[in-house]
mmCIF file of C-alpha atoms and ligand atoms in Angstrom:
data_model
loop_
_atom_site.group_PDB
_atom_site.id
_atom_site.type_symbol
_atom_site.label_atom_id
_atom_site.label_comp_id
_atom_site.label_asym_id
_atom_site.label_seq_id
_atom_site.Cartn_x
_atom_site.Cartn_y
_atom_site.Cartn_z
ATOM 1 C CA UNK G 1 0.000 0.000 0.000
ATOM 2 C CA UNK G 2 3.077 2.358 -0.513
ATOM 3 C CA UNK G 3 4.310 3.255 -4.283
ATOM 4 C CA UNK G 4 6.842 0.491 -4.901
ATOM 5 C CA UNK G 5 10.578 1.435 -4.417
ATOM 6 C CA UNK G 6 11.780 0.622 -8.074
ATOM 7 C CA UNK G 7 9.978 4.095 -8.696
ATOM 8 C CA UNK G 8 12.615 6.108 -7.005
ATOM 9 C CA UNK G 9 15.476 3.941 -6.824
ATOM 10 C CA UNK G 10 18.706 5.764 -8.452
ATOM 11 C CA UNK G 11 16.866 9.299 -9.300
ATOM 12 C CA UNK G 12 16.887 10.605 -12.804
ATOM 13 C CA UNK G 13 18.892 7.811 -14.200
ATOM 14 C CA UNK G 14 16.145 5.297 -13.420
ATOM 15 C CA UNK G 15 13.498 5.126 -16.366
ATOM 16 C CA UNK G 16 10.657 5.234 -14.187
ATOM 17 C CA UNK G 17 11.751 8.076 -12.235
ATOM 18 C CA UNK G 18 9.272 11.347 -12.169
ATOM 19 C CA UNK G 19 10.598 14.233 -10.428
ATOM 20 C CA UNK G 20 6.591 15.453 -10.210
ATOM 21 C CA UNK G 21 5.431 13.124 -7.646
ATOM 22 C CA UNK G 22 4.625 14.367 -4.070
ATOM 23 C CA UNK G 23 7.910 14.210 -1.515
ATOM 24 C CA UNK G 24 5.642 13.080 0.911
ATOM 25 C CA UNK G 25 4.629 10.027 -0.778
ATOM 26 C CA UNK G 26 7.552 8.311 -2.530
ATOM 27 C CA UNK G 27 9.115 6.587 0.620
ATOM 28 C CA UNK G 28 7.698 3.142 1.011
ATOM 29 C CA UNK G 29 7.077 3.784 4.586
ATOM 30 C CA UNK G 30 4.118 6.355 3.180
ATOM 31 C CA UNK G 31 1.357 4.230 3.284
ATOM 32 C CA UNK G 32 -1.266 5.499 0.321
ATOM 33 C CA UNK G 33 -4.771 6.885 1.419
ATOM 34 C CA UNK G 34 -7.642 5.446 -0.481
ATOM 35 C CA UNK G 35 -9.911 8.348 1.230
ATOM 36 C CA UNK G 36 -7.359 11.494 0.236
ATOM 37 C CA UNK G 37 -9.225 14.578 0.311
ATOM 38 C CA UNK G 38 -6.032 16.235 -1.299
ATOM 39 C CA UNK G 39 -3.664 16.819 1.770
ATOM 40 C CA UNK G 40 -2.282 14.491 4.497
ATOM 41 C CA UNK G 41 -5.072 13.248 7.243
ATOM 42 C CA UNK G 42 -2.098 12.471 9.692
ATOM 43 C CA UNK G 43 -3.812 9.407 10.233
ATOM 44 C CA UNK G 44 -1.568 6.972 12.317
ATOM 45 C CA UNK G 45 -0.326 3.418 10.133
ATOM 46 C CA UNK G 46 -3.333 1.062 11.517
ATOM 47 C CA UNK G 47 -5.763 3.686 11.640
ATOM 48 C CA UNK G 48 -4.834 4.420 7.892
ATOM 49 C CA UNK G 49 -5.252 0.608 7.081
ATOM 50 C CA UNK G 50 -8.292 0.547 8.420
ATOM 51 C CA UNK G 51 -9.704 3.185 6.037
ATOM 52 C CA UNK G 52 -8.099 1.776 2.781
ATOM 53 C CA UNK G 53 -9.456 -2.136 3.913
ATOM 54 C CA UNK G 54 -12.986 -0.405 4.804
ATOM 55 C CA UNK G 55 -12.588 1.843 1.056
ATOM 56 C CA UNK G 56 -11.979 -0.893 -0.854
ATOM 57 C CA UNK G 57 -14.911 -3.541 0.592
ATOM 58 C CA UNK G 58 -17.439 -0.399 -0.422
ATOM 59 C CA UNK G 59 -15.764 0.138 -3.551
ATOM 60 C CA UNK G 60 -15.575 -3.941 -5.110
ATOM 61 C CA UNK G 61 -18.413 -5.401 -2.955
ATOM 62 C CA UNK G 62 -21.257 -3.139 -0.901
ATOM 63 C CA UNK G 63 -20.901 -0.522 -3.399
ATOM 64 C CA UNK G 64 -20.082 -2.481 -6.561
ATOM 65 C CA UNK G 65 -22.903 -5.012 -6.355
ATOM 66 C CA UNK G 66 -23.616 -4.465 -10.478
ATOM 67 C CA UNK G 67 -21.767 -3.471 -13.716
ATOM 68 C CA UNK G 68 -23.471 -0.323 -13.660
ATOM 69 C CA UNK G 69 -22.309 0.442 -9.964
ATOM 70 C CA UNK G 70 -18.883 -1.193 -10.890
ATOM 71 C CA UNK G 71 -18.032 0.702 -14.372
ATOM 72 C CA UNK G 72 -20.251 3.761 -13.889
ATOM 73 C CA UNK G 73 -23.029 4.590 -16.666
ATOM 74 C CA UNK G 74 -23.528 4.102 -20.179
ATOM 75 C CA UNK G 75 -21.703 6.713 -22.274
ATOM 76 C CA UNK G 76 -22.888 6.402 -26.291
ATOM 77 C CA UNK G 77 -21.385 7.271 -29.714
ATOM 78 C CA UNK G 78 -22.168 10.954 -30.182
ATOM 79 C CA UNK G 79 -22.971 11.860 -26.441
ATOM 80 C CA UNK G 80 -21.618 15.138 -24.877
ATOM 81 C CA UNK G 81 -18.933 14.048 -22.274
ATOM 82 C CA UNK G 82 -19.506 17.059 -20.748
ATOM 83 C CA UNK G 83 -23.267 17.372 -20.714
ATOM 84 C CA UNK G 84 -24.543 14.310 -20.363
ATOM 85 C CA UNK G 85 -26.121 14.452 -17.024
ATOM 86 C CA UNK G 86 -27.153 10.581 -16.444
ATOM 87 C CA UNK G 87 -24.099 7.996 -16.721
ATOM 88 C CA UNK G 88 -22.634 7.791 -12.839
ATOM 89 C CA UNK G 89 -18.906 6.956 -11.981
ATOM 90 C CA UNK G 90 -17.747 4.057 -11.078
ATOM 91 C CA UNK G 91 -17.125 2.667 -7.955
ATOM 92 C CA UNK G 92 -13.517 2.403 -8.263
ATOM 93 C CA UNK G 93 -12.889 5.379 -10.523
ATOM 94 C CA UNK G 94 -14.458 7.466 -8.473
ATOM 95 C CA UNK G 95 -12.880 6.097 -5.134
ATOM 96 C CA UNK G 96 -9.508 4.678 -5.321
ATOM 97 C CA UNK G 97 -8.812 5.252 -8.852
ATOM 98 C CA UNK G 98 -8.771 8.711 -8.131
ATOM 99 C CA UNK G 99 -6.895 8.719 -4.357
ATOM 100 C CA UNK G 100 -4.226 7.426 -6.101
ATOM 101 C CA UNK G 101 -3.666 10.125 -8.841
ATOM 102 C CA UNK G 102 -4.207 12.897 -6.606
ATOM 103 C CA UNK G 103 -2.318 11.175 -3.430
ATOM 104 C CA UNK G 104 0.981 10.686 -6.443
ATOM 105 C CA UNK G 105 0.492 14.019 -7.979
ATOM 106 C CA UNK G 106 2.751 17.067 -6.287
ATOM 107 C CA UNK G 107 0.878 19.952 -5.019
ATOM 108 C CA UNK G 108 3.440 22.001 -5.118
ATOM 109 C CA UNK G 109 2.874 22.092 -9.043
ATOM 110 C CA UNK G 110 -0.017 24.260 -10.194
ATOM 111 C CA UNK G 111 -1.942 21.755 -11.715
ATOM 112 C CA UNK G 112 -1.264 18.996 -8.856
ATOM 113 C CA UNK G 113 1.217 17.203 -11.896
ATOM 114 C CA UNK G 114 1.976 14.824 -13.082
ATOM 115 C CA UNK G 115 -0.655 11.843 -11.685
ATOM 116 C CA UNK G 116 -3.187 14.242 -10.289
ATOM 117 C CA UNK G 117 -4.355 15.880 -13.238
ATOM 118 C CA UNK G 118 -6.085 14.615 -16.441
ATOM 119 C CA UNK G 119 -3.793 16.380 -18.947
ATOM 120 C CA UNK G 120 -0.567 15.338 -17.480
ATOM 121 C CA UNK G 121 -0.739 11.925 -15.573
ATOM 122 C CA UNK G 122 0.381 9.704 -18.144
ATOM 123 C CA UNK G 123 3.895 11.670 -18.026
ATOM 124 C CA UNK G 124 4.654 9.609 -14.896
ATOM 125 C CA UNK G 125 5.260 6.182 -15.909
ATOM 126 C CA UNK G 126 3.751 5.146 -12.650
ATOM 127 C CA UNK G 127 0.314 5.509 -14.306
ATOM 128 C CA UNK G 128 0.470 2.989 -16.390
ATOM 129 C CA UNK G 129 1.341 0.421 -13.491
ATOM 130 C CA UNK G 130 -1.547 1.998 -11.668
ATOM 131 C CA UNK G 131 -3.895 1.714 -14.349
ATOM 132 C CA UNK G 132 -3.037 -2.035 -15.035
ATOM 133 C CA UNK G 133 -4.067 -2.197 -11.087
ATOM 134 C CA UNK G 134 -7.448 -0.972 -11.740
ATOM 135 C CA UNK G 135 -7.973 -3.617 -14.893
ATOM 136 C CA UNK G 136 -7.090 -6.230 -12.029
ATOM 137 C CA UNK G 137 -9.307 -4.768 -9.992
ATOM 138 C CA UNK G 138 -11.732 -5.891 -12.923
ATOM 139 C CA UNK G 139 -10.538 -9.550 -12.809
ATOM 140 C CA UNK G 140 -10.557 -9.594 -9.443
ATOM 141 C CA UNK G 141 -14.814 -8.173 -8.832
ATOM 142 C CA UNK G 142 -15.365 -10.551 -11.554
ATOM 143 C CA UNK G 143 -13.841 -13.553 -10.036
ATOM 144 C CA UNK G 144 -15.311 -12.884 -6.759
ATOM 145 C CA UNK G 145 -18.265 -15.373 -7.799
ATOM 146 C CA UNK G 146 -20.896 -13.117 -6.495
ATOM 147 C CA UNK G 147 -24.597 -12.938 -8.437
ATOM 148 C CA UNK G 148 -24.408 -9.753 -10.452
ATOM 149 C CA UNK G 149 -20.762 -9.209 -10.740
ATOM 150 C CA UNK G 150 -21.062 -9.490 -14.607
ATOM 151 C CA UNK G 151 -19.714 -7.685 -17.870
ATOM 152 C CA UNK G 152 -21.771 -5.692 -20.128
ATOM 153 C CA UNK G 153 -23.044 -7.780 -23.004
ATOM 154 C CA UNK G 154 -24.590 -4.510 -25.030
ATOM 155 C CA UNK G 155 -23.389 -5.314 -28.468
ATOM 156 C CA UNK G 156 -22.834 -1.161 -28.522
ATOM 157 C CA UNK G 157 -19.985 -1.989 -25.562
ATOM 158 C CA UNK G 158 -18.608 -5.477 -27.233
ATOM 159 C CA UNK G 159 -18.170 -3.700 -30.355
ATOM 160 C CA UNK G 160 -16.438 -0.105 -29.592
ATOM 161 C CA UNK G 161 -12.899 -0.706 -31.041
ATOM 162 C CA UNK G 162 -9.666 1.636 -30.743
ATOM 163 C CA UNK G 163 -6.672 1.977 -33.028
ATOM 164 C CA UNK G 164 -3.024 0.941 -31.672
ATOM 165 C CA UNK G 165 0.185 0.328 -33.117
ATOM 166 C CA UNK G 166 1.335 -3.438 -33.071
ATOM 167 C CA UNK G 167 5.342 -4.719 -32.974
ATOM 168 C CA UNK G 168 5.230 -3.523 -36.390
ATOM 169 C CA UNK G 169 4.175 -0.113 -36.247
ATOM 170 C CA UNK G 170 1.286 -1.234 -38.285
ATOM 171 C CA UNK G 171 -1.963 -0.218 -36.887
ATOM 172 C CA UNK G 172 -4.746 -2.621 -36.007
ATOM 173 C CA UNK G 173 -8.309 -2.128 -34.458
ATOM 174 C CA UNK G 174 -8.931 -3.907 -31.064
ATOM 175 C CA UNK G 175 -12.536 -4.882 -30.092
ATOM 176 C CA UNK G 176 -13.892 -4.527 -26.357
ATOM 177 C CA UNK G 177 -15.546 -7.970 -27.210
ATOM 178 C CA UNK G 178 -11.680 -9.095 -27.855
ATOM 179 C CA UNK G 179 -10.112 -7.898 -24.594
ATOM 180 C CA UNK G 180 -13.001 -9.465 -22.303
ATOM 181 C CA UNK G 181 -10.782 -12.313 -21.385
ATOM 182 C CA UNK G 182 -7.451 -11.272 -20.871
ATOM 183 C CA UNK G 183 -6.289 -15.297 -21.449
ATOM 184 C CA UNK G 184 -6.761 -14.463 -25.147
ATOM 185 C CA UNK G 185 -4.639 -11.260 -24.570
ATOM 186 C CA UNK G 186 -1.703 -13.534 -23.521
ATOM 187 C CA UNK G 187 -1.881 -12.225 -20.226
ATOM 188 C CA UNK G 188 -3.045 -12.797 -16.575
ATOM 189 C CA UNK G 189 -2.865 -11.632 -13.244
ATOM 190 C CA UNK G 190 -0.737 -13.034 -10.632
ATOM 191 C CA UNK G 191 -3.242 -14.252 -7.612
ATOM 192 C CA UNK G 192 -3.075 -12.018 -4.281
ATOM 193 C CA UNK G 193 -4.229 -11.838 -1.168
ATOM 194 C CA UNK G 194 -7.312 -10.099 -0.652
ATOM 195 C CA UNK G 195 -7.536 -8.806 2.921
ATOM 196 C CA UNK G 196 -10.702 -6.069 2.283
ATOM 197 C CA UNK G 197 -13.003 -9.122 1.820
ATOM 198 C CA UNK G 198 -13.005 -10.091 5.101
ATOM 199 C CA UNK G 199 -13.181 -6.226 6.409
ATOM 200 C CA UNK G 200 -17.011 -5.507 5.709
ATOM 201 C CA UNK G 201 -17.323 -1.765 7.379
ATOM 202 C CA UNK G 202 -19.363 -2.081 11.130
ATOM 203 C CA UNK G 203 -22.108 0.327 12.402
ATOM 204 C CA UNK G 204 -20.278 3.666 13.580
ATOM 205 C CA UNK G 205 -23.770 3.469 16.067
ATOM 206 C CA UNK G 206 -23.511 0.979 18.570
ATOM 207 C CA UNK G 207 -26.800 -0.954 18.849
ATOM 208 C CA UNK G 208 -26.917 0.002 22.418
ATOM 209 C CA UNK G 209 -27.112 3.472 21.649
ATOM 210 C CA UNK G 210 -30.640 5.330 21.415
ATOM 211 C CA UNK G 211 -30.978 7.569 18.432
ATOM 212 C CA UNK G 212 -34.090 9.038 17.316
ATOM 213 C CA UNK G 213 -35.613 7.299 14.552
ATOM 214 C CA UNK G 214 -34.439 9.740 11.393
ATOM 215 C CA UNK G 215 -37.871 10.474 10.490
ATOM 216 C CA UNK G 216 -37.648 12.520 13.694
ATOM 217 C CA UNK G 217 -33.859 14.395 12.938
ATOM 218 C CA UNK G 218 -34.575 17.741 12.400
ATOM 219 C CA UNK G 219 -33.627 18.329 8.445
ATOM 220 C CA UNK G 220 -34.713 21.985 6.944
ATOM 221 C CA UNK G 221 -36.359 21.760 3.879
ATOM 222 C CA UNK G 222 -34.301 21.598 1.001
ATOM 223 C CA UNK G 223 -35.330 22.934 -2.725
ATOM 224 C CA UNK G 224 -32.907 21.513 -5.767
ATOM 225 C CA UNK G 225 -30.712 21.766 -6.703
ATOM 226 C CA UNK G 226 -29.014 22.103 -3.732
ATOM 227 C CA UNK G 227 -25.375 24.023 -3.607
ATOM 228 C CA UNK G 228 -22.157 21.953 -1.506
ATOM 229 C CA UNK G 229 -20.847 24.930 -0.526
ATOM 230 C CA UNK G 230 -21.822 23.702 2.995
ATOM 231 C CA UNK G 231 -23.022 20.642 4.846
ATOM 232 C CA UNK G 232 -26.336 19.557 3.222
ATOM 233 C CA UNK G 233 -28.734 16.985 4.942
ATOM 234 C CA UNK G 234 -31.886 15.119 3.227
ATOM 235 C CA UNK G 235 -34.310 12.857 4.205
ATOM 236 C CA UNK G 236 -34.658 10.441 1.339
ATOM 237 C CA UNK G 237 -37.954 7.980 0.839
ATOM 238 C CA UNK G 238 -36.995 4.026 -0.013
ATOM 239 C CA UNK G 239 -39.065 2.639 -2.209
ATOM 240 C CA UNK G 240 -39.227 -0.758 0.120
ATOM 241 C CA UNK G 241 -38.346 -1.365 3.408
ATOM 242 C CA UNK G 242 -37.692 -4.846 5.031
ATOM 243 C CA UNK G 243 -37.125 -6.335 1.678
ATOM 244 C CA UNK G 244 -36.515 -10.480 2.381
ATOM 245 C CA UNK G 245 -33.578 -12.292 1.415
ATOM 246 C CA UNK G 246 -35.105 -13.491 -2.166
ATOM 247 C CA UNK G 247 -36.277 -9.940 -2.871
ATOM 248 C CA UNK G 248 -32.338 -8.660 -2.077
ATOM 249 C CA UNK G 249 -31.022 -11.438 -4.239
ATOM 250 C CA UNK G 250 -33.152 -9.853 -7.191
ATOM 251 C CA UNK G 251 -32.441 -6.174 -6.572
ATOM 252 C CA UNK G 252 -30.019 -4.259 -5.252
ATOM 253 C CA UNK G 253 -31.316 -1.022 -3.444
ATOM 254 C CA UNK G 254 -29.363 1.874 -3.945
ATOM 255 C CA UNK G 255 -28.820 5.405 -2.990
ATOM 256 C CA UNK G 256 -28.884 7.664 -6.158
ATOM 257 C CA UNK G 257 -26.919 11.029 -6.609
ATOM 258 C CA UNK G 258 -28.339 12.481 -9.537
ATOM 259 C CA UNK G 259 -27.235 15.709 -11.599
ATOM 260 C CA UNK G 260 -23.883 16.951 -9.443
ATOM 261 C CA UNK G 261 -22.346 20.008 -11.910
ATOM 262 C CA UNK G 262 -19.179 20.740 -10.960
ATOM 263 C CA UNK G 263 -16.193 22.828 -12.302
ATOM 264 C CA UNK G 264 -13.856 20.657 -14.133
ATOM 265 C CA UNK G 265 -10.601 22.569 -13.082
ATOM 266 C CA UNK G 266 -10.726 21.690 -9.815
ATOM 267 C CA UNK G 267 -10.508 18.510 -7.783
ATOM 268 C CA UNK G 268 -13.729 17.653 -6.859
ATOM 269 C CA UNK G 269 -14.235 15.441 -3.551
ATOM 270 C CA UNK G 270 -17.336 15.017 -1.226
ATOM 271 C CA UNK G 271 -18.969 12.136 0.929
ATOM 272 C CA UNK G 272 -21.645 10.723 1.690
ATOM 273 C CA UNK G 273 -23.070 8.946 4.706
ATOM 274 C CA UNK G 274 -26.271 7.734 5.622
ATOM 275 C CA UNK G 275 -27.859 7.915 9.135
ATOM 276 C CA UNK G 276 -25.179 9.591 10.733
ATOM 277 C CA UNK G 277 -27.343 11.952 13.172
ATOM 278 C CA UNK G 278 -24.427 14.246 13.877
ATOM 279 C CA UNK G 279 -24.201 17.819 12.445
ATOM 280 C CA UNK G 280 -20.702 16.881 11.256
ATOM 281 C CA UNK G 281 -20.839 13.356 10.534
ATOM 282 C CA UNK G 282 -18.004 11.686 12.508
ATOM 283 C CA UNK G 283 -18.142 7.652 11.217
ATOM 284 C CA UNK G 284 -15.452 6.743 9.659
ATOM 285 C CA UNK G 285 -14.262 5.340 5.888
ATOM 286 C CA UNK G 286 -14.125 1.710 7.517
ATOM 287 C CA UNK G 287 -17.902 2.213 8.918
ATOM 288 C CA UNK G 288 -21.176 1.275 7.528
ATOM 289 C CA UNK G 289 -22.359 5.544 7.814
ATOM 290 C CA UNK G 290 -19.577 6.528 5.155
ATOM 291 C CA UNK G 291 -21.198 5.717 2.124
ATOM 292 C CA UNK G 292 -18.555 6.558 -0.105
ATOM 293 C CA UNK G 293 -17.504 9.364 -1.847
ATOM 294 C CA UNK G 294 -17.745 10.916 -4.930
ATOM 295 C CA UNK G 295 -14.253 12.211 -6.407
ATOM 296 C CA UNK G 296 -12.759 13.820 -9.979
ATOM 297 C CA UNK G 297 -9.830 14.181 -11.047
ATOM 298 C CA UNK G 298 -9.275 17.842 -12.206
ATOM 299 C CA UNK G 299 -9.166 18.787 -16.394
ATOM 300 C CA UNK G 300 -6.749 21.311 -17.126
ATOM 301 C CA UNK G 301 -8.719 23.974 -19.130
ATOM 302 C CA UNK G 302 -6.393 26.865 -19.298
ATOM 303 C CA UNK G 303 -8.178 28.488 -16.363
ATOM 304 C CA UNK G 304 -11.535 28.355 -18.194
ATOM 305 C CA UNK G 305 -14.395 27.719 -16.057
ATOM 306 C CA UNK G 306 -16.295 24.770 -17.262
ATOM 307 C CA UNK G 307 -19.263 22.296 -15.655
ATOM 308 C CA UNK G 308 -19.696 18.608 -16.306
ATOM 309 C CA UNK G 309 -22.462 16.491 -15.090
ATOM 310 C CA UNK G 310 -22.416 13.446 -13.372
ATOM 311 C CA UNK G 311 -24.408 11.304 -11.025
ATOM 312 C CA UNK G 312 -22.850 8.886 -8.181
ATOM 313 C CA UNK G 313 -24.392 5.296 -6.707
ATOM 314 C CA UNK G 314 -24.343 3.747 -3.548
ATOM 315 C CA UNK G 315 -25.170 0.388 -2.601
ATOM 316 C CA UNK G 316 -27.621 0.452 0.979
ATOM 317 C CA UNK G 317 -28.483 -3.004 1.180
ATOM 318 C CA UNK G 318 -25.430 -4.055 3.021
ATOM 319 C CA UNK G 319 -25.341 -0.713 4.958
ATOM 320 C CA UNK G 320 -28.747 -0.793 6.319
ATOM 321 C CA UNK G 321 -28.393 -4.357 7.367
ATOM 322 C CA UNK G 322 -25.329 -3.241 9.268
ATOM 323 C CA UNK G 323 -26.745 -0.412 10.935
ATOM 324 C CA UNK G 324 -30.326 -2.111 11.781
ATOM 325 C CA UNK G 325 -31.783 0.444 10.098
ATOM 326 C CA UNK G 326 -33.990 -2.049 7.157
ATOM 327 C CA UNK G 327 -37.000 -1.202 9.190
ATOM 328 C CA UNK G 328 -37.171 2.582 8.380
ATOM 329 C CA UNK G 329 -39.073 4.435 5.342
ATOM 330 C CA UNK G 330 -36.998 7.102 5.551
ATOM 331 C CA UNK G 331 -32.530 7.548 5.469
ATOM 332 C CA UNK G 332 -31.112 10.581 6.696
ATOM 333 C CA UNK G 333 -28.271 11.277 3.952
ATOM 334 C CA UNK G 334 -25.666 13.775 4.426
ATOM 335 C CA UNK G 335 -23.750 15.543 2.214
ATOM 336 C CA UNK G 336 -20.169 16.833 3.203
ATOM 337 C CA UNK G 337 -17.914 18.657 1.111
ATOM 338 C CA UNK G 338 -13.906 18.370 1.081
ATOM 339 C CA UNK G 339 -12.709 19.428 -1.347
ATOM 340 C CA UNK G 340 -13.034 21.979 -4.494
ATOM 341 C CA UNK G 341 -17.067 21.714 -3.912
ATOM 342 C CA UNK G 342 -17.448 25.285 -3.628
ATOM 343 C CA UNK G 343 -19.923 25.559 -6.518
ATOM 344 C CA UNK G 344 -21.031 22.037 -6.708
ATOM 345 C CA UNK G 345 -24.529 21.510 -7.122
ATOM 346 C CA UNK G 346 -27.079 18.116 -7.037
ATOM 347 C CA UNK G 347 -30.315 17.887 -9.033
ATOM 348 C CA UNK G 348 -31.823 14.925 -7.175
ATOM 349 C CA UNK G 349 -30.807 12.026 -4.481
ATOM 350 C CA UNK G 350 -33.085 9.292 -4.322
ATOM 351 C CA UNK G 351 -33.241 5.543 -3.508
ATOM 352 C CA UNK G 352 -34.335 2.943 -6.101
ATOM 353 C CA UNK G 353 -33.980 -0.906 -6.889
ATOM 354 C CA UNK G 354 -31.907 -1.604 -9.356
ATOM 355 C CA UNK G 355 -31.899 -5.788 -10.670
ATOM 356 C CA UNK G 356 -29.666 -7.806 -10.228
ATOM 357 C CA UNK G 357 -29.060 -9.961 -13.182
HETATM 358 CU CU1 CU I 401 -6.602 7.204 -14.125
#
């Protein structure tokens, strides 16, 4: 959970060497955050490992429970990247996907370069080792063996193709449909340990405690869109409540962020967490209240100002089970910004069942 030594080793005469990379964070005693809100928490080693074991069961299991939650929405030939308001990140991409550019990058640069901006993070060879991390993060949610972790079989998906250059320098077109199985790409993935499936997050609440039921917390109203220049609290109807164990094996219910604009220049971090009753929600990224955030890694635009829409999912099935909460009509979710949310705004949150198939 640190960036491997071989990046560093020897300076500038090592090939892999990047002298934009954050001081902080090339010693291999610097243990990554999966949660970085885009400066050091100071959290202590174990505490630290806690939140990256708790970030990553959200992020491939509670909050990955179907491709669309997985790889994030549907984006079509001939739709506006920037104004297409429906397709939702990904689980990963949004959560440690992104921790890692921006926890590599160096803020010291103007644009957080090289890994934590759009533009520049493929300067840093380190990218490319970190993006063949997320494909295994692929293999890996798909190998899990769990009912819904499935590829897309649109034919719009299986046929999108690319252009590369082979051995040759000749270029060929490569098929989605072709690169499903990485066996027929000649490659594989060397089998790990994985220590966040045994860490699903625990209830922040104690069952002991009494809390008022959140029907009862006292939200003021709120008209959308709503703004994330502050702390923004919502009482959301489910559309079921005490769904049985054959119903949750059908449909996965899930907490809907819909419509978040947000300035593209900037990084862009907030979280969410669901029955958390304080003002300033205080469970942590390894408990069942932290939701999960959503996070974007900044364009550079040449100090032009522009918006892009996107939504964000979260998986509640597993959360409400863990916080005894499957009996309520109503969640209490809260909204908290981080980072760069100044002018952030949300259309709609809601909570719908989404099948599992
Ligand atoms: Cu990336």
């Amino acid at each position: 959970m640190s960036l491997p030594a071989f990046f560093e080793a020897d300076g500038k005469k090592n090939p892999v060497f990047d002298a934009f990379r954050n001081v902080n964070h090339v010693s291999p005693e610097a243990i990554v955050d999966l949660d970085y809100n885009g400066s050091d928490s100071g959290a202590p080693c174990l505490q630290q490992i806690s939140t990256n074991l708790g970030a990553m069961y959200k992020q491939m299991v509670s909050n990955a429970t179907d491709p669309l939650s997985f790889f994030g929405g549907e984006f079509r030939a001939g739709d506006d990247p920037f104004g297409n308001g429906d397709p939702s990140i990904g689980s990963i991409e949004a959560g440690c996907h992104t921790a890692v550019h921006r926890w590599t990058g160096n803020p010291r640069m103007p644009n957080n370069e090289d890994m934590g901006n759009f533009y520049s993070a493929g300067y840093d060879p380190a990218f490319y080792v970190h993006h063949a991390n997320v494909d295994r993060m692929w293999k890996v949610w798909k190998d899990l063996g769990i009912k819904g972790h499935t590829e897309p079989t649109d034919p719009d998906w299986l046929n999108a193709s690319y252009v590369f250059y082979d051995e040759n320098e000749e270029l060929v077109r490569v098929y989605n449909k072709d690169c499903v199985q990485t066996e027929n790409l000649k490659y594989d993935f060397e089998l790990s340990p994985l220590p966040w499936l045994k860490n699903r997050p625990v209830a922040h609440t104690k069952p002991e405690t009494t809390t008022k039921p959140v029907e009862k917390v006292k939200v003021p109203d709120v008209k959308f869109p709503i703004k994330l220049d502050k702390i923004q609290k919502v009482l959301v109807k489910r559309p079921a409540k005490n769904r049985s164990q054959s119903e949750k094996e059908k449909a996965t219910e899930q907490l809907l962020i819909k419509g978040i604009k947000f300035n593209v220049s900037k990084f862009v971090k907030f979280d969410v967490f669901v029955n958390d009753q304080d003002d300033v929600p205080t469970s942590s990224a390894s408990e069942s209240e932290f939701a999960g955030s959503f996070a974007q890694l900044p364009h550079h635009h040449g100090g032009h100002k522009k918006l892009m829409t996107s939504a964000a999912r979260f998986g509640l099935t597993e959360l409400l089970e863990d916080i005894g909460a499957e009996d309520d009509e109503y969640i209490l979710v809260t909204l908290v910004p981080k980072v760069g949310a100044e002018d952030l705004t949300i259309d709609e949150i809601k909570v719908e069942l989404v099948p599992i198939v």
